[in-house]
Amino acid sequence: MIIKILGSAAGGGFPQWNCNCRNCADVRRGTPGFTARTQSSLAVSGDGTDWVLLNASPDLRQQINDTPELGARFDQGMRNSPIKAAVLTNGDVDHICGLINLREMEPLAVYGSHRVLSVLAQNSVFNVLNAEKVARRDLPLGVPTELAGAVEPLGLTVEAFPVPGKVALYLEDVSKGDDFGTVEGDTIGLEVGDPKTGKKFFYIPGCAEVDDALAQRIKGAELVFFDGTLFTDDEMLQAGLMPKTGKRMGHISISGPDGSIAAFEPLNVKRKIFVHINNSNPVLNENSDARKHVEAAGWDIGFDGMEIRI
């Protein structure tokens, strides 16, 4: 399988359009050690020809233009696309809005949990994806699903599984208590496999906690892309950016005794890559102590255009 990180930043990208925090200011200045990033998304292919998006960020048009493998082909007629399907891990704006870029009558399939597909169905703007061309397919939890485009098999499987998380911000219902109406399927992880080679990897861009079920699932995995939103739970509070902790937003922190580095330490995951990195996160500074801490712990910081083959 060929896996490409299309976007490695959290919602808003890096720099965020309205943010002048130290990180955003430094990347705008061109300070050494800082690299701009688009919003969270991956692409995967079993053959290097047909591609599946894992989430569709608002920056998808730019990501396609920056990734030659995803562009229209000269030998396939006036209009065509190698993007055959998109798989959604939740209903967050930064994971679904890119679907709108996939209009213009190209055949493809969109996979998501029943909850996420319901969100799309309730918002008529997504009807720009003509139902005669774009299939919406329910992605059951705990069942390996053979991915297909509008008609053609893609040679990959995906198994969706629930992970601790939170309903998308715009769907929160404060009357439902501390979980804001979160239900199973609001946040899922993906186990993506190639039946021909037996290889597989995990994509978990949003996660509030590595609980026992998740730990057992990823134990010994060859490759995991994981939620790297915040380095510390209170970093957005400390930076004066937002009156919310990571836990309030449904994201585990990288550091600390309850963080992802500590949680992964006994799991023997061979390669671990942080994605969905918020603009406030000090790991975005390649020369920071936080970055050195992460790398010393055996993690990679994902970046736009990063390619991994397994």
PDB file of C-alpha atoms in Angstrom:
ATOM      1  CA  MET A   1       0.000   0.000   0.000  1.00  0.00           C
ATOM      2  CA  ILE A   2       1.003   3.567  -0.702  1.00  0.00           C
ATOM      3  CA  ILE A   3      -0.085   6.080   1.922  1.00  0.00           C
ATOM      4  CA  LYS A   4       0.271   9.823   1.506  1.00  0.00           C
ATOM      5  CA  ILE A   5      -0.411  12.466   4.127  1.00  0.00           C
ATOM      6  CA  LEU A   6      -2.351  15.143   2.286  1.00  0.00           C
ATOM      7  CA  GLY A   7      -2.839  17.361   5.333  1.00  0.00           C
ATOM      8  CA  SER A   8      -1.248  17.051   8.774  1.00  0.00           C
ATOM      9  CA  ALA A   9      -2.789  20.003  10.641  1.00  0.00           C
ATOM     10  CA  ALA A  10      -5.920  20.132  12.760  1.00  0.00           C
ATOM     11  CA  GLY A  11      -8.943  22.276  11.870  1.00  0.00           C
ATOM     12  CA  GLY A  12      -7.935  25.694  10.600  1.00  0.00           C
ATOM     13  CA  GLY A  13      -4.613  24.512   9.204  1.00  0.00           C
ATOM     14  CA  PHE A  14      -1.215  26.028   9.940  1.00  0.00           C
ATOM     15  CA  PRO A  15      -1.086  28.964   9.985  1.00  0.00           C
ATOM     16  CA  GLN A  16      -4.742  29.397  10.895  1.00  0.00           C
ATOM     17  CA  TRP A  17      -6.360  32.253   9.009  1.00  0.00           C
ATOM     18  CA  ASN A  18      -7.182  34.380  12.070  1.00  0.00           C
ATOM     19  CA  CYS A  19      -4.436  33.302  14.469  1.00  0.00           C
ATOM     20  CA  ASN A  20      -1.316  35.220  15.421  1.00  0.00           C
ATOM     21  CA  CYS A  21      -0.031  32.845  18.081  1.00  0.00           C
ATOM     22  CA  ARG A  22       3.719  32.428  18.192  1.00  0.00           C
ATOM     23  CA  ASN A  23       3.681  29.366  15.927  1.00  0.00           C
ATOM     24  CA  CYS A  24       1.431  30.955  13.296  1.00  0.00           C
ATOM     25  CA  ALA A  25       3.417  34.190  13.365  1.00  0.00           C
ATOM     26  CA  ASP A  26       6.688  32.298  12.927  1.00  0.00           C
ATOM     27  CA  VAL A  27       5.493  30.205   9.997  1.00  0.00           C
ATOM     28  CA  ARG A  28       4.211  33.358   8.273  1.00  0.00           C
ATOM     29  CA  ARG A  29       7.610  35.003   8.789  1.00  0.00           C
ATOM     30  CA  GLY A  30       9.365  32.013   7.272  1.00  0.00           C
ATOM     31  CA  THR A  31      11.224  31.314  10.493  1.00  0.00           C
ATOM     32  CA  PRO A  32      13.492  28.253  10.106  1.00  0.00           C
ATOM     33  CA  GLY A  33      12.016  25.135  11.650  1.00  0.00           C
ATOM     34  CA  PHE A  34       8.388  25.915  10.813  1.00  0.00           C
ATOM     35  CA  THR A  35       6.458  24.425   7.881  1.00  0.00           C
ATOM     36  CA  ALA A  36       2.950  25.354   6.747  1.00  0.00           C
ATOM     37  CA  ARG A  37       0.378  22.546   6.797  1.00  0.00           C
ATOM     38  CA  THR A  38      -3.083  21.954   5.384  1.00  0.00           C
ATOM     39  CA  GLN A  39      -5.960  20.318   7.243  1.00  0.00           C
ATOM     40  CA  SER A  40      -6.130  16.654   8.192  1.00  0.00           C
ATOM     41  CA  SER A  41      -6.471  14.014   5.468  1.00  0.00           C
ATOM     42  CA  LEU A  42      -4.717  10.931   4.083  1.00  0.00           C
ATOM     43  CA  ALA A  43      -4.851   9.133   0.746  1.00  0.00           C
ATOM     44  CA  VAL A  44      -4.184   5.426   0.247  1.00  0.00           C
ATOM     45  CA  SER A  45      -3.831   3.199  -2.797  1.00  0.00           C
ATOM     46  CA  GLY A  46      -3.228  -0.486  -3.294  1.00  0.00           C
ATOM     47  CA  ASP A  47      -1.989  -0.143  -6.861  1.00  0.00           C
ATOM     48  CA  GLY A  48      -0.785   3.453  -7.227  1.00  0.00           C
ATOM     49  CA  THR A  49      -3.581   4.145  -9.731  1.00  0.00           C
ATOM     50  CA  ASP A  50      -6.882   4.239  -7.843  1.00  0.00           C
ATOM     51  CA  TRP A  51      -6.946   6.237  -4.595  1.00  0.00           C
ATOM     52  CA  VAL A  52      -9.103   6.410  -1.478  1.00  0.00           C
ATOM     53  CA  LEU A  53      -9.294   9.528   0.665  1.00  0.00           C
ATOM     54  CA  LEU A  54      -9.352   9.084   4.419  1.00  0.00           C
ATOM     55  CA  ASN A  55     -11.317  12.206   5.338  1.00  0.00           C
ATOM     56  CA  ALA A  56     -11.891  15.130   3.004  1.00  0.00           C
ATOM     57  CA  SER A  57     -10.546  18.391   4.385  1.00  0.00           C
ATOM     58  CA  PRO A  58     -11.601  21.899   3.323  1.00  0.00           C
ATOM     59  CA  ASP A  59      -8.132  22.150   1.742  1.00  0.00           C
ATOM     60  CA  LEU A  60      -8.729  19.201  -0.581  1.00  0.00           C
ATOM     61  CA  ARG A  61      -8.501  21.192  -3.819  1.00  0.00           C
ATOM     62  CA  GLN A  62      -5.036  22.453  -2.849  1.00  0.00           C
ATOM     63  CA  GLN A  63      -4.035  18.982  -1.688  1.00  0.00           C
ATOM     64  CA  ILE A  64      -5.034  17.470  -5.025  1.00  0.00           C
ATOM     65  CA  ASN A  65      -3.050  20.122  -6.874  1.00  0.00           C
ATOM     66  CA  ASP A  66      -0.036  19.420  -4.643  1.00  0.00           C
ATOM     67  CA  THR A  67      -0.269  15.644  -5.213  1.00  0.00           C
ATOM     68  CA  PRO A  68       0.248  14.635  -8.865  1.00  0.00           C
ATOM     69  CA  GLU A  69      -1.091  11.123  -8.207  1.00  0.00           C
ATOM     70  CA  LEU A  70      -4.523  12.606  -7.421  1.00  0.00           C
ATOM     71  CA  GLY A  71      -4.827  14.858 -10.453  1.00  0.00           C
ATOM     72  CA  ALA A  72      -6.752  14.268 -13.684  1.00  0.00           C
ATOM     73  CA  ARG A  73      -4.837  12.096 -16.151  1.00  0.00           C
ATOM     74  CA  PHE A  74      -3.952  13.204 -19.649  1.00  0.00           C
ATOM     75  CA  ASP A  75      -4.849   9.871 -21.222  1.00  0.00           C
ATOM     76  CA  GLN A  76      -8.309   9.514 -19.640  1.00  0.00           C
ATOM     77  CA  GLY A  77     -10.390  12.057 -21.535  1.00  0.00           C
ATOM     78  CA  MET A  78     -11.458  15.599 -20.760  1.00  0.00           C
ATOM     79  CA  ARG A  79     -12.626  14.931 -17.182  1.00  0.00           C
ATOM     80  CA  ASN A  80     -11.504  12.141 -14.892  1.00  0.00           C
ATOM     81  CA  SER A  81     -10.166  11.481 -11.423  1.00  0.00           C
ATOM     82  CA  PRO A  82      -8.129   8.722  -9.759  1.00  0.00           C
ATOM     83  CA  ILE A  83     -10.026   9.455  -6.498  1.00  0.00           C
ATOM     84  CA  LYS A  84     -12.525   6.614  -6.322  1.00  0.00           C
ATOM     85  CA  ALA A  85     -13.762   6.788  -2.725  1.00  0.00           C
ATOM     86  CA  ALA A  86     -13.644   8.759   0.522  1.00  0.00           C
ATOM     87  CA  VAL A  87     -13.922   7.280   4.019  1.00  0.00           C
ATOM     88  CA  LEU A  88     -14.950   9.608   6.859  1.00  0.00           C
ATOM     89  CA  THR A  89     -13.925   9.167  10.501  1.00  0.00           C
ATOM     90  CA  ASN A  90     -16.335  11.735  11.963  1.00  0.00           C
ATOM     91  CA  GLY A  91     -18.547  14.693  11.110  1.00  0.00           C
ATOM     92  CA  ASP A  92     -16.052  17.419  11.989  1.00  0.00           C
ATOM     93  CA  VAL A  93     -15.976  20.328   9.558  1.00  0.00           C
ATOM     94  CA  ASP A  94     -12.300  19.715   8.828  1.00  0.00           C
ATOM     95  CA  HIS A  95     -13.073  16.133   7.766  1.00  0.00           C
ATOM     96  CA  ILE A  96     -16.195  16.489   5.611  1.00  0.00           C
ATOM     97  CA  CYS A  97     -16.178  19.926   3.936  1.00  0.00           C
ATOM     98  CA  GLY A  98     -13.719  18.795   1.284  1.00  0.00           C
ATOM     99  CA  LEU A  99     -16.394  16.574  -0.198  1.00  0.00           C
ATOM    100  CA  ILE A 100     -17.826  19.684  -1.826  1.00  0.00           C
ATOM    101  CA  ASN A 101     -14.644  19.864  -3.928  1.00  0.00           C
ATOM    102  CA  LEU A 102     -15.559  16.484  -5.430  1.00  0.00           C
ATOM    103  CA  ARG A 103     -18.630  17.736  -7.287  1.00  0.00           C
ATOM    104  CA  GLU A 104     -18.742  18.112 -11.099  1.00  0.00           C
ATOM    105  CA  MET A 105     -20.232  14.673 -11.798  1.00  0.00           C
ATOM    106  CA  GLU A 106     -17.304  12.355 -11.108  1.00  0.00           C
ATOM    107  CA  PRO A 107     -18.317   8.835 -10.009  1.00  0.00           C
ATOM    108  CA  LEU A 108     -17.092   7.844  -6.561  1.00  0.00           C
ATOM    109  CA  ALA A 109     -18.280   6.447  -3.229  1.00  0.00           C
ATOM    110  CA  VAL A 110     -18.463   8.043   0.219  1.00  0.00           C
ATOM    111  CA  TYR A 111     -18.244   5.759   3.256  1.00  0.00           C
ATOM    112  CA  GLY A 112     -19.141   6.764   6.796  1.00  0.00           C
ATOM    113  CA  SER A 113     -20.872   5.604   9.931  1.00  0.00           C
ATOM    114  CA  HIS A 114     -24.654   5.847   9.983  1.00  0.00           C
ATOM    115  CA  ARG A 115     -24.317   8.874  12.273  1.00  0.00           C
ATOM    116  CA  VAL A 116     -21.973  10.743   9.897  1.00  0.00           C
ATOM    117  CA  LEU A 117     -23.978   9.876   6.779  1.00  0.00           C
ATOM    118  CA  SER A 118     -27.033  11.247   8.577  1.00  0.00           C
ATOM    119  CA  VAL A 119     -25.211  14.551   9.055  1.00  0.00           C
ATOM    120  CA  LEU A 120     -24.521  14.718   5.313  1.00  0.00           C
ATOM    121  CA  ALA A 121     -28.122  13.829   4.500  1.00  0.00           C
ATOM    122  CA  GLN A 122     -29.444  16.615   6.738  1.00  0.00           C
ATOM    123  CA  ASN A 123     -27.329  19.283   5.040  1.00  0.00           C
ATOM    124  CA  SER A 124     -28.521  19.928   1.501  1.00  0.00           C
ATOM    125  CA  VAL A 125     -25.233  21.512   0.409  1.00  0.00           C
ATOM    126  CA  PHE A 126     -23.810  17.985   0.094  1.00  0.00           C
ATOM    127  CA  ASN A 127     -26.394  17.270  -2.596  1.00  0.00           C
ATOM    128  CA  VAL A 128     -23.910  18.862  -5.006  1.00  0.00           C
ATOM    129  CA  LEU A 129     -22.519  15.319  -5.005  1.00  0.00           C
ATOM    130  CA  ASN A 130     -25.085  14.008  -7.454  1.00  0.00           C
ATOM    131  CA  ALA A 131     -26.646  10.803  -6.118  1.00  0.00           C
ATOM    132  CA  GLU A 132     -26.588   9.312  -9.625  1.00  0.00           C
ATOM    133  CA  LYS A 133     -22.780   9.479  -9.549  1.00  0.00           C
ATOM    134  CA  VAL A 134     -21.797   9.440  -5.872  1.00  0.00           C
ATOM    135  CA  ALA A 135     -22.830   6.474  -3.739  1.00  0.00           C
ATOM    136  CA  ARG A 136     -23.154   6.952   0.034  1.00  0.00           C
ATOM    137  CA  ARG A 137     -22.372   3.714   1.806  1.00  0.00           C
ATOM    138  CA  ASP A 138     -22.808   2.852   5.447  1.00  0.00           C
ATOM    139  CA  LEU A 139     -19.617   1.720   7.152  1.00  0.00           C
ATOM    140  CA  PRO A 140     -20.592  -0.788   9.855  1.00  0.00           C
ATOM    141  CA  LEU A 141     -18.520  -0.955  13.017  1.00  0.00           C
ATOM    142  CA  GLY A 142     -16.374  -4.014  13.609  1.00  0.00           C
ATOM    143  CA  VAL A 143     -16.874  -5.518  10.154  1.00  0.00           C
ATOM    144  CA  PRO A 144     -14.168  -5.532   7.446  1.00  0.00           C
ATOM    145  CA  THR A 145     -15.633  -3.798   4.402  1.00  0.00           C
ATOM    146  CA  GLU A 146     -14.300  -4.229   0.871  1.00  0.00           C
ATOM    147  CA  LEU A 147     -13.924  -0.762  -0.603  1.00  0.00           C
ATOM    148  CA  ALA A 148     -15.231   0.012  -4.058  1.00  0.00           C
ATOM    149  CA  GLY A 149     -15.620   3.100  -6.146  1.00  0.00           C
ATOM    150  CA  ALA A 150     -18.893   3.825  -7.885  1.00  0.00           C
ATOM    151  CA  VAL A 151     -18.633   0.349  -9.426  1.00  0.00           C
ATOM    152  CA  GLU A 152     -15.026  -0.891  -9.433  1.00  0.00           C
ATOM    153  CA  PRO A 153     -13.416  -2.838  -6.542  1.00  0.00           C
ATOM    154  CA  LEU A 154     -10.388  -1.032  -5.113  1.00  0.00           C
ATOM    155  CA  GLY A 155      -8.507  -3.949  -3.613  1.00  0.00           C
ATOM    156  CA  LEU A 156      -8.546  -2.552  -0.063  1.00  0.00           C
ATOM    157  CA  THR A 157     -10.571  -3.269   3.048  1.00  0.00           C
ATOM    158  CA  VAL A 158     -11.533  -0.976   5.888  1.00  0.00           C
ATOM    159  CA  GLU A 159     -12.748  -1.958   9.323  1.00  0.00           C
ATOM    160  CA  ALA A 160     -14.228   0.907  11.324  1.00  0.00           C
ATOM    161  CA  PHE A 161     -14.201   0.766  15.105  1.00  0.00           C
ATOM    162  CA  PRO A 162     -15.409   3.193  17.767  1.00  0.00           C
ATOM    163  CA  VAL A 163     -12.837   5.218  19.702  1.00  0.00           C
ATOM    164  CA  PRO A 164     -13.357   7.507  22.693  1.00  0.00           C
ATOM    165  CA  GLY A 165     -14.238  10.938  21.378  1.00  0.00           C
ATOM    166  CA  LYS A 166     -16.887  13.627  21.136  1.00  0.00           C
ATOM    167  CA  VAL A 167     -19.633  14.696  18.789  1.00  0.00           C
ATOM    168  CA  ALA A 168     -18.637  17.424  16.326  1.00  0.00           C
ATOM    169  CA  LEU A 169     -18.711  20.935  17.831  1.00  0.00           C
ATOM    170  CA  TYR A 170     -21.604  22.136  15.675  1.00  0.00           C
ATOM    171  CA  LEU A 171     -23.682  19.108  16.736  1.00  0.00           C
ATOM    172  CA  GLU A 172     -23.198  19.525  20.485  1.00  0.00           C
ATOM    173  CA  ASP A 173     -26.363  19.508  22.580  1.00  0.00           C
ATOM    174  CA  VAL A 174     -25.693  21.044  26.012  1.00  0.00           C
ATOM    175  CA  SER A 175     -28.983  19.639  27.289  1.00  0.00           C
ATOM    176  CA  LYS A 176     -27.526  16.124  26.994  1.00  0.00           C
ATOM    177  CA  GLY A 177     -25.001  16.557  29.812  1.00  0.00           C
ATOM    178  CA  ASP A 178     -21.228  16.295  29.896  1.00  0.00           C
ATOM    179  CA  ASP A 179     -21.009  14.212  26.724  1.00  0.00           C
ATOM    180  CA  PHE A 180     -23.064  16.773  24.701  1.00  0.00           C
ATOM    181  CA  GLY A 181     -25.076  14.000  23.065  1.00  0.00           C
ATOM    182  CA  THR A 182     -22.119  11.969  21.842  1.00  0.00           C
ATOM    183  CA  VAL A 183     -23.090   8.514  20.571  1.00  0.00           C
ATOM    184  CA  GLU A 184     -21.188   5.534  19.206  1.00  0.00           C
ATOM    185  CA  GLY A 185     -20.059   6.262  15.669  1.00  0.00           C
ATOM    186  CA  ASP A 186     -19.433   9.973  16.224  1.00  0.00           C
ATOM    187  CA  THR A 187     -15.693   9.219  16.219  1.00  0.00           C
ATOM    188  CA  ILE A 188     -14.199   6.131  14.625  1.00  0.00           C
ATOM    189  CA  GLY A 189     -10.795   4.738  13.855  1.00  0.00           C
ATOM    190  CA  LEU A 190      -9.961   2.854  10.680  1.00  0.00           C
ATOM    191  CA  GLU A 191      -8.020  -0.340  10.121  1.00  0.00           C
ATOM    192  CA  VAL A 192      -7.045  -0.290   6.456  1.00  0.00           C
ATOM    193  CA  GLY A 193      -5.835  -3.508   4.873  1.00  0.00           C
ATOM    194  CA  ASP A 194      -4.557  -4.940   1.606  1.00  0.00           C
ATOM    195  CA  PRO A 195      -5.822  -8.547   1.294  1.00  0.00           C
ATOM    196  CA  LYS A 196      -3.182  -9.316  -1.347  1.00  0.00           C
ATOM    197  CA  THR A 197      -0.243  -8.634   0.948  1.00  0.00           C
ATOM    198  CA  GLY A 198      -1.849  -8.978   4.365  1.00  0.00           C
ATOM    199  CA  LYS A 199      -0.488  -5.555   5.310  1.00  0.00           C
ATOM    200  CA  LYS A 200      -2.558  -3.128   7.340  1.00  0.00           C
ATOM    201  CA  PHE A 201      -2.341   0.174   9.169  1.00  0.00           C
ATOM    202  CA  PHE A 202      -4.471   2.242  11.516  1.00  0.00           C
ATOM    203  CA  TYR A 203      -5.745   5.803  11.052  1.00  0.00           C
ATOM    204  CA  ILE A 204      -7.037   7.470  14.234  1.00  0.00           C
ATOM    205  CA  PRO A 205      -6.944  11.269  13.745  1.00  0.00           C
ATOM    206  CA  GLY A 206      -9.306  12.027  16.640  1.00  0.00           C
ATOM    207  CA  CYS A 207      -9.224  10.242  19.988  1.00  0.00           C
ATOM    208  CA  ALA A 208      -9.927  11.249  23.576  1.00  0.00           C
ATOM    209  CA  GLU A 209      -8.317   8.281  25.331  1.00  0.00           C
ATOM    210  CA  VAL A 210      -6.436   5.067  24.617  1.00  0.00           C
ATOM    211  CA  ASP A 211      -8.808   2.756  26.448  1.00  0.00           C
ATOM    212  CA  ASP A 212      -8.337  -1.001  26.864  1.00  0.00           C
ATOM    213  CA  ALA A 213     -10.258  -1.862  23.686  1.00  0.00           C
ATOM    214  CA  LEU A 214      -8.186   0.474  21.549  1.00  0.00           C
ATOM    215  CA  ALA A 215      -4.920  -0.618  23.151  1.00  0.00           C
ATOM    216  CA  GLN A 216      -5.657  -4.265  22.396  1.00  0.00           C
ATOM    217  CA  ARG A 217      -6.625  -3.494  18.815  1.00  0.00           C
ATOM    218  CA  ILE A 218      -3.437  -1.610  17.904  1.00  0.00           C
ATOM    219  CA  LYS A 219      -0.994  -3.630  20.002  1.00  0.00           C
ATOM    220  CA  GLY A 220       1.911  -4.770  17.820  1.00  0.00           C
ATOM    221  CA  ALA A 221       0.664  -2.819  14.783  1.00  0.00           C
ATOM    222  CA  GLU A 222       3.095  -2.062  11.970  1.00  0.00           C
ATOM    223  CA  LEU A 223       1.890   1.533  11.486  1.00  0.00           C
ATOM    224  CA  VAL A 224      -0.462   3.887  13.316  1.00  0.00           C
ATOM    225  CA  PHE A 225      -1.396   7.449  12.376  1.00  0.00           C
ATOM    226  CA  PHE A 226      -2.672   9.035  15.580  1.00  0.00           C
ATOM    227  CA  ASP A 227      -4.255  12.186  17.006  1.00  0.00           C
ATOM    228  CA  GLY A 228      -1.513  14.736  17.719  1.00  0.00           C
ATOM    229  CA  THR A 229      -3.757  17.740  18.298  1.00  0.00           C
ATOM    230  CA  LEU A 230      -2.235  19.076  21.529  1.00  0.00           C
ATOM    231  CA  PHE A 231       1.031  18.567  23.395  1.00  0.00           C
ATOM    232  CA  THR A 232      -0.514  19.437  26.768  1.00  0.00           C
ATOM    233  CA  ASP A 233      -4.166  19.416  27.762  1.00  0.00           C
ATOM    234  CA  ASP A 234      -4.221  23.122  28.693  1.00  0.00           C
ATOM    235  CA  GLU A 235      -2.012  24.575  25.972  1.00  0.00           C
ATOM    236  CA  MET A 236      -4.800  26.534  24.282  1.00  0.00           C
ATOM    237  CA  LEU A 237      -5.787  28.007  27.630  1.00  0.00           C
ATOM    238  CA  GLN A 238      -2.198  28.941  28.401  1.00  0.00           C
ATOM    239  CA  ALA A 239      -1.764  30.533  24.973  1.00  0.00           C
ATOM    240  CA  GLY A 240      -4.970  32.547  25.355  1.00  0.00           C
ATOM    241  CA  LEU A 241      -6.447  31.016  22.208  1.00  0.00           C
ATOM    242  CA  MET A 242      -9.564  29.263  23.498  1.00  0.00           C
ATOM    243  CA  PRO A 243     -11.189  28.579  26.885  1.00  0.00           C
ATOM    244  CA  LYS A 244     -11.172  24.816  26.308  1.00  0.00           C
ATOM    245  CA  THR A 245      -8.929  21.944  27.269  1.00  0.00           C
ATOM    246  CA  GLY A 246      -8.058  19.096  24.991  1.00  0.00           C
ATOM    247  CA  LYS A 247     -10.298  16.780  27.006  1.00  0.00           C
ATOM    248  CA  ARG A 248     -13.213  19.175  26.490  1.00  0.00           C
ATOM    249  CA  MET A 249     -12.608  19.000  22.745  1.00  0.00           C
ATOM    250  CA  GLY A 250     -12.305  15.203  22.714  1.00  0.00           C
ATOM    251  CA  HIS A 251      -8.540  14.996  22.125  1.00  0.00           C
ATOM    252  CA  ILE A 252      -5.912  13.179  24.139  1.00  0.00           C
ATOM    253  CA  SER A 253      -2.681  15.086  24.797  1.00  0.00           C
ATOM    254  CA  ILE A 254       0.682  13.905  23.492  1.00  0.00           C
ATOM    255  CA  SER A 255       2.580  14.335  26.779  1.00  0.00           C
ATOM    256  CA  GLY A 256       2.019  13.487  30.424  1.00  0.00           C
ATOM    257  CA  PRO A 257       1.104  10.308  32.296  1.00  0.00           C
ATOM    258  CA  ASP A 258      -2.313  10.182  30.609  1.00  0.00           C
ATOM    259  CA  GLY A 259      -0.992  11.170  27.185  1.00  0.00           C
ATOM    260  CA  SER A 260      -0.585   9.175  24.015  1.00  0.00           C
ATOM    261  CA  ILE A 261       3.183   8.667  24.287  1.00  0.00           C
ATOM    262  CA  ALA A 262       2.720   7.009  27.677  1.00  0.00           C
ATOM    263  CA  ALA A 263      -0.284   5.008  26.470  1.00  0.00           C
ATOM    264  CA  PHE A 264       1.569   3.630  23.447  1.00  0.00           C
ATOM    265  CA  GLU A 265       4.773   2.771  25.323  1.00  0.00           C
ATOM    266  CA  PRO A 266       3.772  -0.824  26.219  1.00  0.00           C
ATOM    267  CA  LEU A 267       2.018  -1.542  22.901  1.00  0.00           C
ATOM    268  CA  ASN A 268       5.021  -2.310  20.674  1.00  0.00           C
ATOM    269  CA  VAL A 269       3.695  -0.341  17.699  1.00  0.00           C
ATOM    270  CA  LYS A 270       6.473  -0.375  15.129  1.00  0.00           C
ATOM    271  CA  ARG A 271       5.885   3.045  13.563  1.00  0.00           C
ATOM    272  CA  LYS A 272       3.877   5.856  15.111  1.00  0.00           C
ATOM    273  CA  ILE A 273       3.048   9.105  13.323  1.00  0.00           C
ATOM    274  CA  PHE A 274       1.230  12.096  14.772  1.00  0.00           C
ATOM    275  CA  VAL A 275      -1.287  13.835  12.500  1.00  0.00           C
ATOM    276  CA  HIS A 276      -4.098  16.365  13.084  1.00  0.00           C
ATOM    277  CA  ILE A 277      -1.680  18.754  14.832  1.00  0.00           C
ATOM    278  CA  ASN A 278      -3.123  22.004  16.174  1.00  0.00           C
ATOM    279  CA  ASN A 279      -1.483  25.350  15.408  1.00  0.00           C
ATOM    280  CA  SER A 280      -0.821  25.846  19.142  1.00  0.00           C
ATOM    281  CA  ASN A 281       1.231  22.649  19.463  1.00  0.00           C
ATOM    282  CA  PRO A 282       4.936  23.295  20.210  1.00  0.00           C
ATOM    283  CA  VAL A 283       5.965  20.197  18.212  1.00  0.00           C
ATOM    284  CA  LEU A 284       5.392  22.308  15.086  1.00  0.00           C
ATOM    285  CA  ASN A 285       8.670  24.015  15.980  1.00  0.00           C
ATOM    286  CA  GLU A 286      11.275  21.547  14.771  1.00  0.00           C
ATOM    287  CA  ASN A 287      13.809  22.984  17.237  1.00  0.00           C
ATOM    288  CA  SER A 288      11.580  22.859  20.332  1.00  0.00           C
ATOM    289  CA  ASP A 289      12.045  20.692  23.406  1.00  0.00           C
ATOM    290  CA  ALA A 290       8.585  19.264  22.746  1.00  0.00           C
ATOM    291  CA  ARG A 291       9.652  18.116  19.281  1.00  0.00           C
ATOM    292  CA  LYS A 292      12.801  16.520  20.693  1.00  0.00           C
ATOM    293  CA  HIS A 293      10.720  14.785  23.372  1.00  0.00           C
ATOM    294  CA  VAL A 294       8.358  13.292  20.802  1.00  0.00           C
ATOM    295  CA  GLU A 295      11.138  12.091  18.520  1.00  0.00           C
ATOM    296  CA  ALA A 296      13.107  10.628  21.438  1.00  0.00           C
ATOM    297  CA  ALA A 297      10.004   8.617  22.305  1.00  0.00           C
ATOM    298  CA  GLY A 298      10.068   7.045  18.837  1.00  0.00           C
ATOM    299  CA  TRP A 299       7.317   9.074  17.173  1.00  0.00           C
ATOM    300  CA  ASP A 300       7.323  10.891  13.836  1.00  0.00           C
ATOM    301  CA  ILE A 301       5.589  14.219  13.224  1.00  0.00           C
ATOM    302  CA  GLY A 302       3.590  13.831  10.048  1.00  0.00           C
ATOM    303  CA  PHE A 303       3.895  16.480   7.341  1.00  0.00           C
ATOM    304  CA  ASP A 304       2.043  17.305   4.146  1.00  0.00           C
ATOM    305  CA  GLY A 305       3.346  15.164   1.292  1.00  0.00           C
ATOM    306  CA  MET A 306       4.840  12.490   3.552  1.00  0.00           C
ATOM    307  CA  GLU A 307       4.680   9.092   1.828  1.00  0.00           C
ATOM    308  CA  ILE A 308       4.825   5.690   3.506  1.00  0.00           C
ATOM    309  CA  ARG A 309       4.797   2.313   1.750  1.00  0.00           C
ATOM    310  CA  ILE A 310       3.996  -0.925   3.511  1.00  0.00           C
TER     311      ILE A 310
END
